[in-house]
mmCIF file of C-alpha atoms in Angstrom:
data_model
loop_
_atom_site.group_PDB
_atom_site.id
_atom_site.type_symbol
_atom_site.label_atom_id
_atom_site.label_comp_id
_atom_site.label_asym_id
_atom_site.label_seq_id
_atom_site.Cartn_x
_atom_site.Cartn_y
_atom_site.Cartn_z
ATOM 1 C CA MET A 1 67.888 57.311 22.256
ATOM 2 C CA GLN A 2 67.151 59.242 25.446
ATOM 3 C CA ILE A 3 68.695 57.987 28.703
ATOM 4 C CA ARG A 4 67.713 59.091 32.190
ATOM 5 C CA TRP A 5 69.170 57.951 35.511
ATOM 6 C CA LEU A 6 66.648 57.278 38.263
ATOM 7 C CA GLU A 7 67.210 56.844 41.986
ATOM 8 C CA ALA A 8 65.724 53.981 43.968
ATOM 9 C CA ASN A 9 62.364 54.503 45.650
ATOM 10 C CA GLU A 10 59.374 52.358 46.573
ATOM 11 C CA ALA A 11 57.999 52.550 43.037
ATOM 12 C CA ARG A 12 61.255 51.200 41.585
ATOM 13 C CA PHE A 13 61.057 47.899 43.466
ATOM 14 C CA ALA A 14 58.841 46.423 40.751
ATOM 15 C CA ASP A 15 61.530 47.258 38.171
ATOM 16 C CA TYR A 16 64.194 45.691 40.375
ATOM 17 C CA ALA A 17 62.113 42.531 40.866
ATOM 18 C CA ARG A 18 61.576 42.282 37.100
ATOM 19 C CA LEU A 19 65.243 42.777 36.167
ATOM 20 C CA PHE A 20 66.988 40.970 39.046
ATOM 21 C CA PRO A 21 66.422 37.449 37.603
ATOM 22 C CA GLU A 22 68.633 38.428 34.638
ATOM 23 C CA LEU A 23 71.622 37.977 36.980
ATOM 24 C CA GLY A 24 70.893 34.253 37.060
ATOM 25 C CA VAL A 25 71.953 33.866 40.695
ATOM 26 C CA ASN A 26 68.768 32.259 42.070
ATOM 27 C CA ASP A 27 68.879 34.342 45.266
ATOM 28 C CA PRO A 28 65.640 35.303 47.033
ATOM 29 C CA LEU A 29 64.265 38.821 46.657
ATOM 30 C CA PRO A 30 64.347 40.971 49.788
ATOM 31 C CA ALA A 31 61.228 42.598 51.171
ATOM 32 C CA PRO A 32 60.649 46.031 49.566
ATOM 33 C CA ALA A 33 61.339 47.992 52.763
ATOM 34 C CA GLU A 34 64.522 46.018 53.449
ATOM 35 C CA TRP A 35 65.598 46.450 49.819
ATOM 36 C CA LEU A 36 65.153 50.213 49.934
ATOM 37 C CA ALA A 37 66.946 50.591 53.272
ATOM 38 C CA ASN A 38 69.904 48.310 52.543
ATOM 39 C CA MET A 39 70.417 48.650 48.791
ATOM 40 C CA GLY A 40 68.552 51.812 47.829
ATOM 41 C CA PRO A 41 71.361 54.340 48.420
ATOM 42 C CA ASP A 42 73.696 52.361 46.125
ATOM 43 C CA LEU A 43 71.266 51.710 43.251
ATOM 44 C CA VAL A 44 70.684 53.558 39.993
ATOM 45 C CA PHE A 45 68.116 52.686 37.324
ATOM 46 C CA LEU A 46 68.563 53.226 33.603
ATOM 47 C CA GLU A 47 65.511 54.581 31.795
ATOM 48 C CA LEU A 48 65.582 54.429 27.995
ATOM 49 C CA ASP A 49 62.951 56.371 26.073
ATOM 50 C CA GLY A 50 60.596 56.300 29.042
ATOM 51 C CA ALA A 51 61.043 52.635 30.045
ATOM 52 C CA VAL A 52 63.283 51.252 32.806
ATOM 53 C CA VAL A 53 65.529 48.726 31.047
ATOM 54 C CA GLY A 54 68.411 48.215 33.497
ATOM 55 C CA TYR A 55 69.971 49.002 36.830
ATOM 56 C CA GLY A 56 73.325 49.092 38.592
ATOM 57 C CA TYR A 57 74.227 48.456 42.214
ATOM 58 C CA ALA A 58 77.643 49.598 43.455
ATOM 59 C CA GLN A 59 78.919 50.141 46.996
ATOM 60 C CA ALA A 60 81.612 52.639 47.935
ATOM 61 C CA LEU A 61 83.880 50.785 50.398
ATOM 62 C CA ALA A 62 86.530 53.201 51.658
ATOM 63 C CA SER A 63 88.669 53.902 48.555
ATOM 64 C CA SER A 64 87.347 51.000 46.464
ATOM 65 C CA GLY A 65 84.014 50.755 44.687
ATOM 66 C CA TYR A 66 82.431 47.297 44.633
ATOM 67 C CA VAL A 67 80.100 46.840 41.658
ATOM 68 C CA ARG A 68 77.544 44.217 42.710
ATOM 69 C CA HIS A 69 74.944 44.174 39.924
ATOM 70 C CA VAL A 70 75.046 45.320 36.298
ATOM 71 C CA VAL A 71 71.772 44.420 34.582
ATOM 72 C CA ILE A 72 70.386 45.306 31.162
ATOM 73 C CA GLY A 73 67.081 43.714 30.172
ATOM 74 C CA PRO A 74 67.037 41.401 27.134
ATOM 75 C CA GLN A 75 65.042 43.800 24.974
ATOM 76 C CA ALA A 76 67.633 46.579 25.408
ATOM 77 C CA ARG A 77 70.876 44.684 24.856
ATOM 78 C CA GLY A 78 73.224 45.349 21.965
ATOM 79 C CA LYS A 79 72.856 49.138 22.236
ATOM 80 C CA GLY A 80 75.897 49.924 24.365
ATOM 81 C CA LEU A 81 73.802 50.435 27.492
ATOM 82 C CA GLY A 82 76.001 48.194 29.637
ATOM 83 C CA ARG A 83 78.905 50.550 28.956
ATOM 84 C CA GLU A 84 76.721 53.586 29.679
ATOM 85 C CA LEU A 85 75.680 52.022 32.975
ATOM 86 C CA MET A 86 79.278 51.289 33.948
ATOM 87 C CA HIS A 87 80.275 54.877 33.148
ATOM 88 C CA GLU A 88 77.481 56.131 35.402
ATOM 89 C CA LEU A 89 78.536 53.806 38.226
ATOM 90 C CA ARG A 90 82.131 54.969 37.816
ATOM 91 C CA ARG A 91 81.021 58.600 38.018
ATOM 92 C CA ARG A 92 79.040 57.941 41.190
ATOM 93 C CA LEU A 93 81.830 55.973 42.865
ATOM 94 C CA ALA A 94 84.376 58.668 42.028
ATOM 95 C CA ALA A 95 82.081 61.278 43.573
ATOM 96 C CA ARG A 96 82.123 59.209 46.771
ATOM 97 C CA GLY A 97 85.919 59.189 46.933
ATOM 98 C CA CYS A 98 86.772 55.846 45.330
ATOM 99 C CA SER A 99 90.012 55.481 43.371
ATOM 100 C CA SER A 100 89.569 51.843 42.292
ATOM 101 C CA TRP A 101 86.716 49.497 41.526
ATOM 102 C CA GLN A 102 86.080 45.764 41.486
ATOM 103 C CA LEU A 103 83.394 43.240 40.615
ATOM 104 C CA ASN A 104 82.572 39.569 40.075
ATOM 105 C CA VAL A 105 81.382 38.056 36.806
ATOM 106 C CA LYS A 106 80.449 34.540 35.743
ATOM 107 C CA LEU A 107 83.233 32.788 33.847
ATOM 108 C CA ASP A 108 81.058 32.172 30.792
ATOM 109 C CA ASN A 109 79.908 35.794 30.443
ATOM 110 C CA VAL A 110 82.463 36.618 27.766
ATOM 111 C CA PRO A 111 80.864 39.889 26.540
ATOM 112 C CA ALA A 112 80.718 41.293 30.085
ATOM 113 C CA ILE A 113 84.339 40.345 30.790
ATOM 114 C CA ALA A 114 85.387 42.081 27.562
ATOM 115 C CA LEU A 115 83.461 45.205 28.603
ATOM 116 C CA TYR A 116 85.019 45.322 32.056
ATOM 117 C CA ARG A 117 88.521 44.809 30.694
ATOM 118 C CA SER A 118 87.979 47.623 28.199
ATOM 119 C CA LEU A 119 87.268 49.861 31.208
ATOM 120 C CA GLY A 120 90.636 49.059 32.773
ATOM 121 C CA MET A 121 89.780 46.084 34.978
ATOM 122 C CA GLU A 122 91.922 42.949 34.991
ATOM 123 C CA PRO A 123 91.252 39.414 36.290
ATOM 124 C CA ASP A 124 92.409 38.982 39.863
ATOM 125 C CA PHE A 125 91.130 35.745 41.443
ATOM 126 C CA ARG A 126 88.488 33.023 41.200
ATOM 127 C CA THR A 127 85.503 32.632 43.508
ATOM 128 C CA TRP A 128 83.352 29.573 44.234
ATOM 129 C CA VAL A 129 79.720 29.924 45.299
ATOM 130 C CA LEU A 130 78.641 26.720 47.055
ATOM 131 C CA ARG A 131 75.567 25.435 48.827
ATOM 132 C CA VAL A 132 75.682 23.069 51.788
ATOM 133 C CA PRO A 133 72.474 21.117 52.512
ATOM 134 C CA ALA A 134 70.692 22.223 55.675
ATOM 135 C CA PRO A 135 70.267 21.039 58.297
ATOM 136 C CA ALA A 136 72.119 17.838 57.346
ATOM 137 C CA GLY A 137 75.485 19.386 56.535
ATOM 138 C CA LEU A 138 78.356 17.408 55.014
ATOM 139 C CA PRO A 139 80.209 14.205 56.035
ATOM 140 C CA LEU A 140 83.449 16.007 56.843
ATOM 141 C CA PRO A 141 86.288 14.732 59.049
ATOM 142 C CA ALA A 142 86.213 15.684 62.713
ATOM 143 C CA SER A 143 87.570 19.166 63.411
ATOM 144 C CA PRO A 144 89.567 20.675 66.250
ATOM 145 C CA THR A 145 87.514 22.509 68.863
ATOM 146 C CA LEU A 146 86.908 26.131 67.885
ATOM 147 C CA ARG A 147 85.661 29.159 69.762
ATOM 148 C CA CYS A 148 82.909 31.124 68.014
ATOM 149 C CA SER A 149 82.286 34.760 68.944
ATOM 150 C CA GLU A 150 80.725 37.937 67.573
ATOM 151 C CA PRO A 151 83.553 40.497 67.654
ATOM 152 C CA PRO A 152 82.858 44.188 68.312
ATOM 153 C CA ALA A 153 82.827 46.785 65.543
ATOM 154 C CA SER A 154 86.081 48.182 66.910
ATOM 155 C CA SER A 155 87.832 45.062 65.593
ATOM 156 C CA ASP A 156 86.601 45.433 61.992
ATOM 157 C CA ALA A 157 89.720 47.080 60.574
ATOM 158 C CA THR A 158 91.951 44.433 62.163
ATOM 159 C CA LEU A 159 89.773 41.583 60.887
ATOM 160 C CA GLU A 160 89.637 43.074 57.391
ATOM 161 C CA ARG A 161 93.428 43.133 57.282
ATOM 162 C CA GLU A 162 93.716 39.692 58.880
ATOM 163 C CA PHE A 163 91.338 38.018 56.404
ATOM 164 C CA ASP A 164 91.970 40.222 53.341
ATOM 165 C CA VAL A 165 88.446 41.645 53.272
ATOM 166 C CA PRO A 166 87.794 44.955 51.449
ATOM 167 C CA SER A 167 87.989 47.854 53.878
ATOM 168 C CA GLY A 168 84.534 48.945 54.974
ATOM 169 C CA LEU A 169 82.729 45.743 53.977
ATOM 170 C CA LEU A 170 82.240 44.489 57.535
ATOM 171 C CA ALA A 171 80.616 47.790 58.501
ATOM 172 C CA ARG A 172 78.203 47.272 55.613
ATOM 173 C CA HIS A 173 77.290 43.862 56.989
ATOM 174 C CA ARG A 174 76.788 45.256 60.477
ATOM 175 C CA ALA A 175 74.351 47.826 59.082
ATOM 176 C CA LYS A 176 71.919 44.993 58.289
ATOM 177 C CA PRO A 177 70.025 44.246 61.524
ATOM 178 C CA ALA A 178 69.727 40.484 60.955
ATOM 179 C CA THR A 179 73.339 39.850 59.886
ATOM 180 C CA ARG A 180 75.723 38.266 62.401
ATOM 181 C CA LEU A 181 79.482 38.637 62.068
ATOM 182 C CA LEU A 182 81.048 35.414 63.361
ATOM 183 C CA LEU A 183 84.712 34.859 64.178
ATOM 184 C CA PHE A 184 86.113 31.365 64.752
ATOM 185 C CA GLU A 185 89.353 30.888 66.681
ATOM 186 C CA ARG A 186 91.545 27.949 67.668
ATOM 187 C CA ASP A 187 93.692 28.513 70.740
ATOM 188 C CA GLY A 188 93.346 32.262 70.237
ATOM 189 C CA SER A 189 94.313 32.244 66.553
ATOM 190 C CA PRO A 190 91.740 33.415 63.965
ATOM 191 C CA ILE A 191 90.643 30.508 61.748
ATOM 192 C CA ALA A 192 87.478 31.645 59.973
ATOM 193 C CA LEU A 193 85.394 34.752 59.404
ATOM 194 C CA ALA A 194 81.744 34.444 58.401
ATOM 195 C CA PRO A 195 79.311 37.354 58.003
ATOM 196 C CA PHE A 196 76.057 35.366 58.160
ATOM 197 C CA ASP A 197 72.962 36.844 56.503
ATOM 198 C CA PRO A 198 69.828 34.739 57.169
ATOM 199 C CA HIS A 199 68.088 36.198 54.112
ATOM 200 C CA PHE A 200 70.147 34.161 51.626
ATOM 201 C CA PRO A 201 70.988 32.327 53.973
ATOM 202 C CA GLY A 202 74.763 32.357 53.856
ATOM 203 C CA CYS A 203 78.093 34.130 54.109
ATOM 204 C CA PHE A 204 79.830 36.576 51.788
ATOM 205 C CA PRO A 205 82.719 36.470 51.977
ATOM 206 C CA PHE A 206 83.408 33.188 53.758
ATOM 207 C CA ARG A 207 87.016 33.041 54.925
ATOM 208 C CA LEU A 208 88.448 29.712 56.116
ATOM 209 C CA ARG A 209 92.167 29.522 56.779
ATOM 210 C CA ASP A 210 92.336 25.822 57.569
ATOM 211 C CA PRO A 211 90.089 23.365 55.672
ATOM 212 C CA ALA A 212 90.665 20.875 58.496
ATOM 213 C CA CYS A 213 88.355 23.062 60.597
ATOM 214 C CA SER A 214 85.514 22.967 58.069
ATOM 215 C CA ARG A 215 83.232 20.673 60.043
ATOM 216 C CA ALA A 216 83.245 22.720 63.244
ATOM 217 C CA VAL A 217 82.640 25.962 61.345
ATOM 218 C CA LEU A 218 79.832 24.581 59.187
ATOM 219 C CA GLU A 219 78.050 22.937 62.116
ATOM 220 C CA GLN A 220 77.889 26.295 63.869
ATOM 221 C CA LEU A 221 76.710 28.152 60.758
ATOM 222 C CA LEU A 222 74.063 25.542 59.951
ATOM 223 C CA ALA A 223 72.541 26.145 63.372
ATOM 224 C CA PHE A 224 71.682 29.692 62.239
ATOM 225 C CA VAL A 225 69.950 28.682 58.985
ATOM 226 C CA PRO A 226 66.180 29.347 59.173
ATOM 227 C CA VAL A 227 64.159 26.145 59.445
ATOM 228 C CA ASP A 228 62.326 26.830 56.180
ATOM 229 C CA ARG A 229 65.538 27.025 54.140
ATOM 230 C CA ALA A 230 67.261 23.968 52.657
ATOM 231 C CA TYR A 231 70.831 25.204 52.273
ATOM 232 C CA LEU A 232 73.679 27.344 53.569
ATOM 233 C CA GLN A 233 75.354 29.388 50.820
ATOM 234 C CA LEU A 234 79.081 30.110 51.037
ATOM 235 C CA VAL A 235 81.155 32.427 48.843
ATOM 236 C CA LEU A 236 84.814 31.365 48.891
ATOM 237 C CA GLU A 237 87.315 33.745 47.325
ATOM 238 C CA ARG A 238 90.875 32.632 46.418
ATOM 239 C CA ASP A 239 90.275 29.409 48.342
ATOM 240 C CA GLU A 240 90.301 26.478 45.958
ATOM 241 C CA PRO A 241 91.447 23.939 48.621
ATOM 242 C CA SER A 242 88.395 24.606 50.809
ATOM 243 C CA ALA A 243 86.087 24.726 47.787
ATOM 244 C CA ARG A 244 87.354 21.374 46.506
ATOM 245 C CA LEU A 245 87.028 19.772 49.945
ATOM 246 C CA LEU A 246 83.428 20.904 50.342
ATOM 247 C CA LEU A 247 82.510 19.916 46.787
ATOM 248 C CA SER A 248 84.015 16.457 47.211
ATOM 249 C CA SER A 249 82.004 16.068 50.426
ATOM 250 C CA GLY A 250 78.668 16.814 48.778
ATOM 251 C CA ALA A 251 78.315 20.593 48.528
ATOM 252 C CA SER A 252 76.761 21.810 45.277
ATOM 253 C CA LEU A 253 78.420 24.358 43.001
ATOM 254 C CA VAL A 254 76.082 27.257 42.230
ATOM 255 C CA PHE A 255 78.623 28.858 39.923
ATOM 256 C CA GLU A 256 82.267 29.829 39.642
ATOM 257 C CA ILE A 257 83.055 33.473 39.066
ATOM 258 C CA GLN A 258 85.977 35.686 38.115
ATOM 259 C CA HIS A 259 86.922 38.702 40.192
ATOM 260 C CA LEU A 260 88.248 41.738 38.323
ATOM 261 C CA GLN A 261 89.581 45.030 39.593
ATOM 262 C CA GLY A 262 91.307 48.128 38.328
ATOM 263 C CA PRO A 263 91.806 51.874 38.734
ATOM 264 C CA LEU A 264 88.604 53.867 38.640
ATOM 265 C CA HIS A 265 89.941 56.453 36.222
ATOM 266 C CA ALA A 266 91.490 54.103 33.639
#
């Protein structure tokens, strides 16, 4: 069994497009040029005996590595390649100065959870991925009036602390030309943070401190959804009250996931 690690390039997009559906997330594929510019530096492909059978996508965010995708094709599973891929991602993140790593995994993916725990990660919190119909929205109660703004990059560190966002993640969002970082305030107090990416279209992460403000926030976000898209996708971490409110009002649950994290050199 001969393994080689390949970097992303234009020729690798076909492999990415073939393997990406194995994640089961039903997200749209980016354009090849956008994919290479935004994701390429953080991707690695696994070639087994001359065939690309998997890939990993992991971002170095300050001192923490965020593993986004771990994919092994069906024909190559059961050979320990998921572990090999995680070891390679760990090596790359360590080389970029990370001392910890984290990821999300679907609750029913028991083998993957066992693998990640064997590498020193432990469950941390739950995440809800929801879709709100666009442009209709949800029949939510009236909200207080909020101010929506696009804060400058100089405020990123403060906002990351304020909303418990991994350090460096907002800078990653700003690097995407079409993404808008939206801050919602009530009487000067931060209420919600929403990095809106029209490609999905949606927000990751979506931070909402007060569910009573849901309607005002969603109405503003829905205005940014492209006219040819039928939903707004929201990723709510550690926020079961907001998730339950939106679900009870008609949002659809895409899936519920478990966040894990741990030291990089476990």
